Amino acid sequence: MDNELQMSTKYDPKSVEQKRYQFWLEHELFRPSGDKDRPTYSIVLPPPNVTGMLHMGHALDFTLQDVLIRMKRMQGYDTLWLPGMDHAGIATQAKVEAKLREEGISRHDLGREAFLEKSWEWKDHYSKTIREQWSKMGFSMDYSRERFTLDEGLSQAVRKVFVDLFNKELIYRGKRIINWDPAQRTALSDVEVIHKEIKGALYHMRYQLKDGSGYIQVATTRPETMLGDTAVAVHPADERYQDMIGKMLILPIIGREIPIIADEYVDQEFGTGAVKITPAHDPNDFEMGLRHNLPQIVVMDETGAMNENAGKYQGMDRFACRKQLTKDLQESGVMVEIEEHIHSVGHSERSDAIVEPYLSTQWFVKMKPLAQQAIQLQKSEDKVTFVPERFEHQYVRWIENIHDWCISRQLWWGHRIPVWYCDSCGGMTVTYEDPTYCQSCKCTDIRQDDDVLDTWFSSALWPFSTMGWPEKTDDADRYFPNSVLVTGHDILYLWVSRMIFTALEFTGQKPFQDVLIHGLVRDANGVKMSKSLGNGVDPLEVIEQYGADAMRFMVSTGSTPGQDLRFRIERVEQARNFINKIWNASRFVLMNLGDFKVEDIDLSGNLGTADKWILTRLQETIGQVTDYLESYQLNEAGRALYEFVWDDFCDWYIELAKLHLYGDDELVKKTAQSVLCHVLDQILRLMHPMIPFVTEEIWQQIPHEGQSIVTAKWPEEQAELQFSEAKEEIALLIEVIRNVRNIRAEANVALSKMIELIIRPSDETTEKLLLQGEAFIRHFCKTEELTISMTAGTPEKTMSAVVTGAEIFIPLAGLIDIDQEIDRLKKELTTLNSEVDRVRKKLSNQGFVSKAPDHVVEEEKRKEKDYLEKREKVQVRLNELQQ
């Protein structure tokens, strides 16, 4: 116990948090014990991007992990929470390039090496910022093991995976339609494309037959791609076009001859049943083009501008070309109709540019063989457990229909593709170490591929590369597979699936046992937080105003697994108030402990009913909180703790204990001190994972054993401290006291005014329990006269209530002016009758019910219910007074 510390009258997070975090770091409390006799529990932090500051989504994700790791540490597990950061390829390069543009230069002005130096400077700056944020939020990570996706060890792991997959012919280079970001000038994988509904148009055009015998009508949402058309396709069974199959068309504007082909892919029921085929600019057309050996004509460059194949439109931006081409087609009579059309258009996740399907030479991973392993895993008893379970079904459906993964990116920041080309023989060299000559012809004139790997390629190895793989390490042997992955549902496909694929392929094990999926953080109105909308919340600003513990408690208890979290500052204020409640209760306990020491705690005997009750409720709460946390129901754990701490301990037990603390019986006082000290200690331990700073600060000042609450033993249920009869008795007494207080409030009788109270039990058991608690009833109900008897009569002019097994009566004579109260209640009843009539008339009006918005109708129904309940209560009270 830190005797030199004194608890201030008000909890001040700023004076506590940095001091306590430094204490934890200095004593290396976050490092694994390495004790081989202990079970292990490990988490690797989903690495935040070094693109900027952490946001509220990070605060949610990382707090959930910290709650789990702190609990397991206290339960005696050998715990590892390994932190790290992601280089975030395209996202970081975009940030660095934007900064350079402000200085009036581009990456090409600098050159590759100088640009990478600037990128590393950016990384160093923001990684320092992120570490500071981790510390301010109180995260108990082992910083000695921190990793970065571009560090030397992870780069070695990336190289091995690439080379091994290449040698197994699971990585290949080829020309395919990929998602192209014209703004960033790089390829994107399918899951990096965000589809948005936008207002566009459907352009209907006529292509004339070469022989002059007619035309065929097609439609497109991207008319500029027609410049790359190499065929028009119809279904082979479509009777409308039987005579046209094999004939040639004249491509408008360009004048190129293109064939009419037959392919079963075409839906003859859709539109005219004829579709234009652009193999270089549409994935489905690309596959059809391969089947029919069609030319692949690319009509745009990497910036989204039209190229030399676009004829007179060369150099125009794709959308400017669309506008001019549409005008030209209208003037030439080719354009039949332009129809408004709402359709889903892919946008780059990073730049928000409209994605262009683009024929390009890229590197790909064959995913089907890897996916098969993952599918088989989920059919076994040792499968990865998803929480909530519905995400497993989404994951399995996705991997069953997976496409090859485009892994090359036209960037400079990232893992450069480990392939060297020989200009002499045209061969490729792919090795674990950088080569000095061509493996095929021994020529030394070789050049490395300019592209880098998709960020997610290195992130896919995160659970085991961070443990030292491909080297054999003690950490990998002990802490892999990880116990749980905590992440958002938005990267289920981007990241979670790929970690499972790679772990199975390269370690023969699943990467983690459980996947806890949480939702997104939204604002109070349910809108996703974003910089563009200006509705984001900086977690550090919340901490500055309310303290880290208040923010942590809010986010960790604010949503259920898989559901989005609505951030409301009122809930942070509620959490702050809860923390202050704990602080004030702790101050009360400390002020009444005197020189009480931890060795003085004695719960073996002399326990009163209130003592037994709070100890019983404590055991129940320990069991509930432990079960909830271990099943990832942090919101329910928070609710159970809140109810026990605020209601049972603070509002009831502390008040009950005052009767013993301020009495003359020293033995009874010692018992109350023992119970207060023990229950507070257990509360602090149970609360510690969610609110670590304030619990450490208080715990250090109450009688305790051990260096820090961080490593204190997690509470366990004790059967010998459960007393069912005491629980039943206090529950009854609380119900009585609450009802008496409610009657006082209804009758406008001050709590300080003494009353006569009559309680008529319905059976001997209840009568016995009430008589045993007579002292409590007298104290809390402020009774001048108290009668507890099964034979008690019903007095005149009384207010009453029914509790479990008993009736309560408070005679009103002498407490209030009964005639005046009757007049007041009659007026209130008249008003309520009028309101009931008004709202019922409104709800019986079919015109109102059918035309008014649903929420307005529901509000009127709520009012009706509220008025009826109030009217019934007023009528009951009126009847009681008029008896």
PDB file of N, CA and C in Angstrom, residues 331-391:
ATOM      1  N   GLU A 331     -24.398  12.841 -83.987  1.00  0.00           N
ATOM      2  CA  GLU A 331     -24.393  13.568 -85.257  1.00  0.00           C
ATOM      3  C   GLU A 331     -24.357  12.623 -86.452  1.00  0.00           C
ATOM      4  N   SER A 332     -23.710  11.458 -86.265  1.00  0.00           N
ATOM      5  CA  SER A 332     -23.595  10.502 -87.372  1.00  0.00           C
ATOM      6  C   SER A 332     -24.785   9.553 -87.461  1.00  0.00           C
ATOM      7  N   GLY A 333     -25.717   9.662 -86.519  1.00  0.00           N
ATOM      8  CA  GLY A 333     -26.903   8.820 -86.541  1.00  0.00           C
ATOM      9  C   GLY A 333     -26.706   7.440 -85.952  1.00  0.00           C
ATOM     10  N   VAL A 334     -25.537   7.187 -85.377  1.00  0.00           N
ATOM     11  CA  VAL A 334     -25.260   5.867 -84.777  1.00  0.00           C
ATOM     12  C   VAL A 334     -25.969   5.730 -83.425  1.00  0.00           C
ATOM     13  N   MET A 335     -26.017   6.828 -82.682  1.00  0.00           N
ATOM     14  CA  MET A 335     -26.630   6.789 -81.352  1.00  0.00           C
ATOM     15  C   MET A 335     -28.150   6.778 -81.477  1.00  0.00           C
ATOM     16  N   VAL A 336     -28.789   5.742 -80.959  1.00  0.00           N
ATOM     17  CA  VAL A 336     -30.237   5.594 -81.038  1.00  0.00           C
ATOM     18  C   VAL A 336     -30.919   6.268 -79.855  1.00  0.00           C
ATOM     19  N   GLU A 337     -30.355   6.051 -78.681  1.00  0.00           N
ATOM     20  CA  GLU A 337     -31.004   6.529 -77.451  1.00  0.00           C
ATOM     21  C   GLU A 337     -29.982   6.590 -76.332  1.00  0.00           C
ATOM     22  N   ILE A 338     -30.156   7.588 -75.455  1.00  0.00           N
ATOM     23  CA  ILE A 338     -29.361   7.664 -74.220  1.00  0.00           C
ATOM     24  C   ILE A 338     -30.349   7.601 -73.068  1.00  0.00           C
ATOM     25  N   GLU A 339     -30.262   6.531 -72.326  1.00  0.00           N
ATOM     26  CA  GLU A 339     -31.242   6.241 -71.280  1.00  0.00           C
ATOM     27  C   GLU A 339     -30.604   6.431 -69.900  1.00  0.00           C
ATOM     28  N   GLU A 340     -31.269   7.187 -69.019  1.00  0.00           N
ATOM     29  CA  GLU A 340     -30.754   7.334 -67.649  1.00  0.00           C
ATOM     30  C   GLU A 340     -30.675   5.971 -66.982  1.00  0.00           C
ATOM     31  N   HIS A 341     -29.591   5.781 -66.220  1.00  0.00           N
ATOM     32  CA  HIS A 341     -29.343   4.428 -65.701  1.00  0.00           C
ATOM     33  C   HIS A 341     -28.571   4.520 -64.380  1.00  0.00           C
ATOM     34  N   ILE A 342     -29.150   3.980 -63.311  1.00  0.00           N
ATOM     35  CA  ILE A 342     -28.446   3.896 -62.021  1.00  0.00           C
ATOM     36  C   ILE A 342     -27.714   2.565 -61.987  1.00  0.00           C
ATOM     37  N   HIS A 343     -26.390   2.612 -61.800  1.00  0.00           N
ATOM     38  CA  HIS A 343     -25.653   1.354 -61.773  1.00  0.00           C
ATOM     39  C   HIS A 343     -24.497   1.421 -60.779  1.00  0.00           C
ATOM     40  N   SER A 344     -23.973   0.232 -60.458  1.00  0.00           N
ATOM     41  CA  SER A 344     -22.904   0.105 -59.469  1.00  0.00           C
ATOM     42  C   SER A 344     -21.561   0.272 -60.165  1.00  0.00           C
ATOM     43  N   VAL A 345     -20.779   1.238 -59.702  1.00  0.00           N
ATOM     44  CA  VAL A 345     -19.496   1.550 -60.334  1.00  0.00           C
ATOM     45  C   VAL A 345     -18.383   1.397 -59.305  1.00  0.00           C
ATOM     46  N   GLY A 346     -17.318   0.695 -59.703  1.00  0.00           N
ATOM     47  CA  GLY A 346     -16.196   0.478 -58.801  1.00  0.00           C
ATOM     48  C   GLY A 346     -15.348   1.717 -58.622  1.00  0.00           C
ATOM     49  N   HIS A 347     -14.996   2.006 -57.363  1.00  0.00           N
ATOM     50  CA  HIS A 347     -14.110   3.124 -57.034  1.00  0.00           C
ATOM     51  C   HIS A 347     -12.912   2.604 -56.253  1.00  0.00           C
ATOM     52  N   SER A 348     -11.777   3.233 -56.440  1.00  0.00           N
ATOM     53  CA  SER A 348     -10.576   2.844 -55.693  1.00  0.00           C
ATOM     54  C   SER A 348     -10.767   3.140 -54.217  1.00  0.00           C
ATOM     55  N   GLU A 349     -10.461   2.166 -53.398  1.00  0.00           N
ATOM     56  CA  GLU A 349     -10.602   2.330 -51.951  1.00  0.00           C
ATOM     57  C   GLU A 349      -9.726   3.474 -51.447  1.00  0.00           C
ATOM     58  N   ARG A 350      -8.581   3.692 -52.093  1.00  0.00           N
ATOM     59  CA  ARG A 350      -7.620   4.688 -51.610  1.00  0.00           C
ATOM     60  C   ARG A 350      -7.820   6.069 -52.234  1.00  0.00           C
ATOM     61  N   SER A 351      -7.927   6.132 -53.574  1.00  0.00           N
ATOM     62  CA  SER A 351      -7.979   7.431 -54.239  1.00  0.00           C
ATOM     63  C   SER A 351      -9.392   7.880 -54.561  1.00  0.00           C
ATOM     64  N   ASP A 352     -10.355   6.964 -54.487  1.00  0.00           N
ATOM     65  CA  ASP A 352     -11.760   7.200 -54.831  1.00  0.00           C
ATOM     66  C   ASP A 352     -11.964   7.428 -56.329  1.00  0.00           C
ATOM     67  N   ALA A 353     -10.920   7.203 -57.142  1.00  0.00           N
ATOM     68  CA  ALA A 353     -11.072   7.317 -58.594  1.00  0.00           C
ATOM     69  C   ALA A 353     -11.924   6.162 -59.101  1.00  0.00           C
ATOM     70  N   ILE A 354     -12.683   6.412 -60.188  1.00  0.00           N
ATOM     71  CA  ILE A 354     -13.444   5.330 -60.800  1.00  0.00           C
ATOM     72  C   ILE A 354     -12.465   4.329 -61.396  1.00  0.00           C
ATOM     73  N   VAL A 355     -12.628   3.085 -61.003  1.00  0.00           N
ATOM     74  CA  VAL A 355     -11.710   2.025 -61.425  1.00  0.00           C
ATOM     75  C   VAL A 355     -11.982   1.660 -62.881  1.00  0.00           C
ATOM     76  N   GLU A 356     -10.902   1.439 -63.609  1.00  0.00           N
ATOM     77  CA  GLU A 356     -11.015   1.055 -65.016  1.00  0.00           C
ATOM     78  C   GLU A 356     -10.625  -0.410 -65.179  1.00  0.00           C
ATOM     79  N   PRO A 357     -11.527  -1.278 -65.701  1.00  0.00           N
ATOM     80  CA  PRO A 357     -11.079  -2.627 -66.071  1.00  0.00           C
ATOM     81  C   PRO A 357     -10.049  -2.484 -67.194  1.00  0.00           C
ATOM     82  N   TYR A 358      -8.872  -3.069 -67.011  1.00  0.00           N
ATOM     83  CA  TYR A 358      -7.739  -2.718 -67.880  1.00  0.00           C
ATOM     84  C   TYR A 358      -6.891  -3.955 -68.141  1.00  0.00           C
ATOM     85  N   LEU A 359      -6.581  -4.181 -69.388  1.00  0.00           N
ATOM     86  CA  LEU A 359      -5.726  -5.315 -69.756  1.00  0.00           C
ATOM     87  C   LEU A 359      -4.281  -4.961 -69.458  1.00  0.00           C
ATOM     88  N   SER A 360      -3.659  -5.752 -68.604  1.00  0.00           N
ATOM     89  CA  SER A 360      -2.309  -5.408 -68.175  1.00  0.00           C
ATOM     90  C   SER A 360      -1.537  -6.674 -67.822  1.00  0.00           C
ATOM     91  N   THR A 361      -0.221  -6.589 -67.963  1.00  0.00           N
ATOM     92  CA  THR A 361       0.646  -7.689 -67.536  1.00  0.00           C
ATOM     93  C   THR A 361       0.938  -7.524 -66.050  1.00  0.00           C
ATOM     94  N   GLN A 362       0.527  -8.496 -65.252  1.00  0.00           N
ATOM     95  CA  GLN A 362       0.660  -8.423 -63.802  1.00  0.00           C
ATOM     96  C   GLN A 362       1.074  -9.786 -63.257  1.00  0.00           C
ATOM     97  N   TRP A 363       1.378  -9.784 -61.952  1.00  0.00           N
ATOM     98  CA  TRP A 363       1.673 -11.031 -61.245  1.00  0.00           C
ATOM     99  C   TRP A 363       0.432 -11.467 -60.478  1.00  0.00           C
ATOM    100  N   PHE A 364       0.156 -12.764 -60.494  1.00  0.00           N
ATOM    101  CA  PHE A 364      -1.035 -13.312 -59.856  1.00  0.00           C
ATOM    102  C   PHE A 364      -0.683 -14.526 -59.003  1.00  0.00           C
ATOM    103  N   VAL A 365      -1.518 -14.754 -57.961  1.00  0.00           N
ATOM    104  CA  VAL A 365      -1.449 -15.993 -57.187  1.00  0.00           C
ATOM    105  C   VAL A 365      -2.649 -16.853 -57.576  1.00  0.00           C
ATOM    106  N   LYS A 366      -2.394 -18.123 -57.895  1.00  0.00           N
ATOM    107  CA  LYS A 366      -3.486 -19.068 -58.146  1.00  0.00           C
ATOM    108  C   LYS A 366      -4.127 -19.406 -56.807  1.00  0.00           C
ATOM    109  N   MET A 367      -5.374 -19.002 -56.628  1.00  0.00           N
ATOM    110  CA  MET A 367      -5.989 -19.109 -55.315  1.00  0.00           C
ATOM    111  C   MET A 367      -6.755 -20.408 -55.083  1.00  0.00           C
ATOM    112  N   LYS A 368      -7.228 -21.047 -56.123  1.00  0.00           N
ATOM    113  CA  LYS A 368      -8.057 -22.249 -55.941  1.00  0.00           C
ATOM    114  C   LYS A 368      -7.363 -23.324 -55.100  1.00  0.00           C
ATOM    115  N   PRO A 369      -6.085 -23.694 -55.405  1.00  0.00           N
ATOM    116  CA  PRO A 369      -5.427 -24.736 -54.591  1.00  0.00           C
ATOM    117  C   PRO A 369      -5.279 -24.329 -53.121  1.00  0.00           C
ATOM    118  N   LEU A 370      -4.982 -23.048 -52.887  1.00  0.00           N
ATOM    119  CA  LEU A 370      -4.832 -22.572 -51.508  1.00  0.00           C
ATOM    120  C   LEU A 370      -6.184 -22.538 -50.799  1.00  0.00           C
ATOM    121  N   ALA A 371      -7.210 -22.154 -51.571  1.00  0.00           N
ATOM    122  CA  ALA A 371      -8.550 -22.075 -50.974  1.00  0.00           C
ATOM    123  C   ALA A 371      -9.057 -23.444 -50.547  1.00  0.00           C
ATOM    124  N   GLN A 372      -8.687 -24.479 -51.278  1.00  0.00           N
ATOM    125  CA  GLN A 372      -9.153 -25.825 -50.935  1.00  0.00           C
ATOM    126  C   GLN A 372      -8.733 -26.231 -49.524  1.00  0.00           C
ATOM    127  N   GLN A 373      -7.502 -25.869 -49.156  1.00  0.00           N
ATOM    128  CA  GLN A 373      -7.029 -26.190 -47.798  1.00  0.00           C
ATOM    129  C   GLN A 373      -7.890 -25.481 -46.751  1.00  0.00           C
ATOM    130  N   ALA A 374      -8.200 -24.219 -47.030  1.00  0.00           N
ATOM    131  CA  ALA A 374      -8.989 -23.439 -46.081  1.00  0.00           C
ATOM    132  C   ALA A 374     -10.411 -23.971 -45.975  1.00  0.00           C
ATOM    133  N   ILE A 375     -10.969 -24.397 -47.102  1.00  0.00           N
ATOM    134  CA  ILE A 375     -12.318 -24.964 -47.091  1.00  0.00           C
ATOM    135  C   ILE A 375     -12.350 -26.252 -46.286  1.00  0.00           C
ATOM    136  N   GLN A 376     -11.336 -27.094 -46.479  1.00  0.00           N
ATOM    137  CA  GLN A 376     -11.263 -28.353 -45.733  1.00  0.00           C
ATOM    138  C   GLN A 376     -11.101 -28.108 -44.243  1.00  0.00           C
ATOM    139  N   LEU A 377     -10.335 -27.077 -43.894  1.00  0.00           N
ATOM    140  CA  LEU A 377     -10.145 -26.744 -42.474  1.00  0.00           C
ATOM    141  C   LEU A 377     -11.483 -26.441 -41.820  1.00  0.00           C
ATOM    142  N   GLN A 378     -12.321 -25.664 -42.491  1.00  0.00           N
ATOM    143  CA  GLN A 378     -13.603 -25.278 -41.901  1.00  0.00           C
ATOM    144  C   GLN A 378     -14.583 -26.436 -41.799  1.00  0.00           C
ATOM    145  N   LYS A 379     -14.277 -27.546 -42.486  1.00  0.00           N
ATOM    146  CA  LYS A 379     -15.114 -28.743 -42.368  1.00  0.00           C
ATOM    147  C   LYS A 379     -14.639 -29.659 -41.245  1.00  0.00           C
ATOM    148  N   SER A 380     -13.500 -29.330 -40.636  1.00  0.00           N
ATOM    149  CA  SER A 380     -12.926 -30.164 -39.582  1.00  0.00           C
ATOM    150  C   SER A 380     -13.307 -29.645 -38.205  1.00  0.00           C
ATOM    151  N   GLU A 381     -13.052 -30.456 -37.183  1.00  0.00           N
ATOM    152  CA  GLU A 381     -13.346 -30.047 -35.797  1.00  0.00           C
ATOM    153  C   GLU A 381     -12.379 -28.971 -35.325  1.00  0.00           C
ATOM    154  N   ASP A 382     -11.212 -28.880 -35.986  1.00  0.00           N
ATOM    155  CA  ASP A 382     -10.183 -27.929 -35.573  1.00  0.00           C
ATOM    156  C   ASP A 382     -10.291 -26.617 -36.348  1.00  0.00           C
ATOM    157  N   LYS A 383     -11.459 -26.300 -36.835  1.00  0.00           N
ATOM    158  CA  LYS A 383     -11.631 -25.130 -37.688  1.00  0.00           C
ATOM    159  C   LYS A 383     -11.416 -23.831 -36.918  1.00  0.00           C
ATOM    160  N   VAL A 384     -11.222 -22.753 -37.673  1.00  0.00           N
ATOM    161  CA  VAL A 384     -11.171 -21.421 -37.080  1.00  0.00           C
ATOM    162  C   VAL A 384     -12.587 -21.041 -36.639  1.00  0.00           C
ATOM    163  N   THR A 385     -12.714 -20.571 -35.405  1.00  0.00           N
ATOM    164  CA  THR A 385     -14.020 -20.183 -34.866  1.00  0.00           C
ATOM    165  C   THR A 385     -14.258 -18.703 -35.111  1.00  0.00           C
ATOM    166  N   PHE A 386     -15.355 -18.376 -35.770  1.00  0.00           N
ATOM    167  CA  PHE A 386     -15.708 -16.987 -36.031  1.00  0.00           C
ATOM    168  C   PHE A 386     -16.781 -16.542 -35.039  1.00  0.00           C
ATOM    169  N   VAL A 387     -16.586 -15.350 -34.485  1.00  0.00           N
ATOM    170  CA  VAL A 387     -17.562 -14.758 -33.562  1.00  0.00           C
ATOM    171  C   VAL A 387     -17.915 -13.368 -34.088  1.00  0.00           C
ATOM    172  N   PRO A 388     -19.179 -13.137 -34.471  1.00  0.00           N
ATOM    173  CA  PRO A 388     -20.316 -14.053 -34.521  1.00  0.00           C
ATOM    174  C   PRO A 388     -20.163 -15.098 -35.636  1.00  0.00           C
ATOM    175  N   GLU A 389     -20.903 -16.182 -35.482  1.00  0.00           N
ATOM    176  CA  GLU A 389     -20.766 -17.329 -36.373  1.00  0.00           C
ATOM    177  C   GLU A 389     -21.142 -17.000 -37.816  1.00  0.00           C
ATOM    178  N   ARG A 390     -22.027 -16.027 -38.008  1.00  0.00           N
ATOM    179  CA  ARG A 390     -22.494 -15.737 -39.375  1.00  0.00           C
ATOM    180  C   ARG A 390     -21.357 -15.341 -40.300  1.00  0.00           C
ATOM    181  N   PHE A 391     -20.273 -14.811 -39.749  1.00  0.00           N
ATOM    182  CA  PHE A 391     -19.154 -14.405 -40.605  1.00  0.00           C
ATOM    183  C   PHE A 391     -18.399 -15.599 -41.171  1.00  0.00           C
TER     184      PHE A 391
END
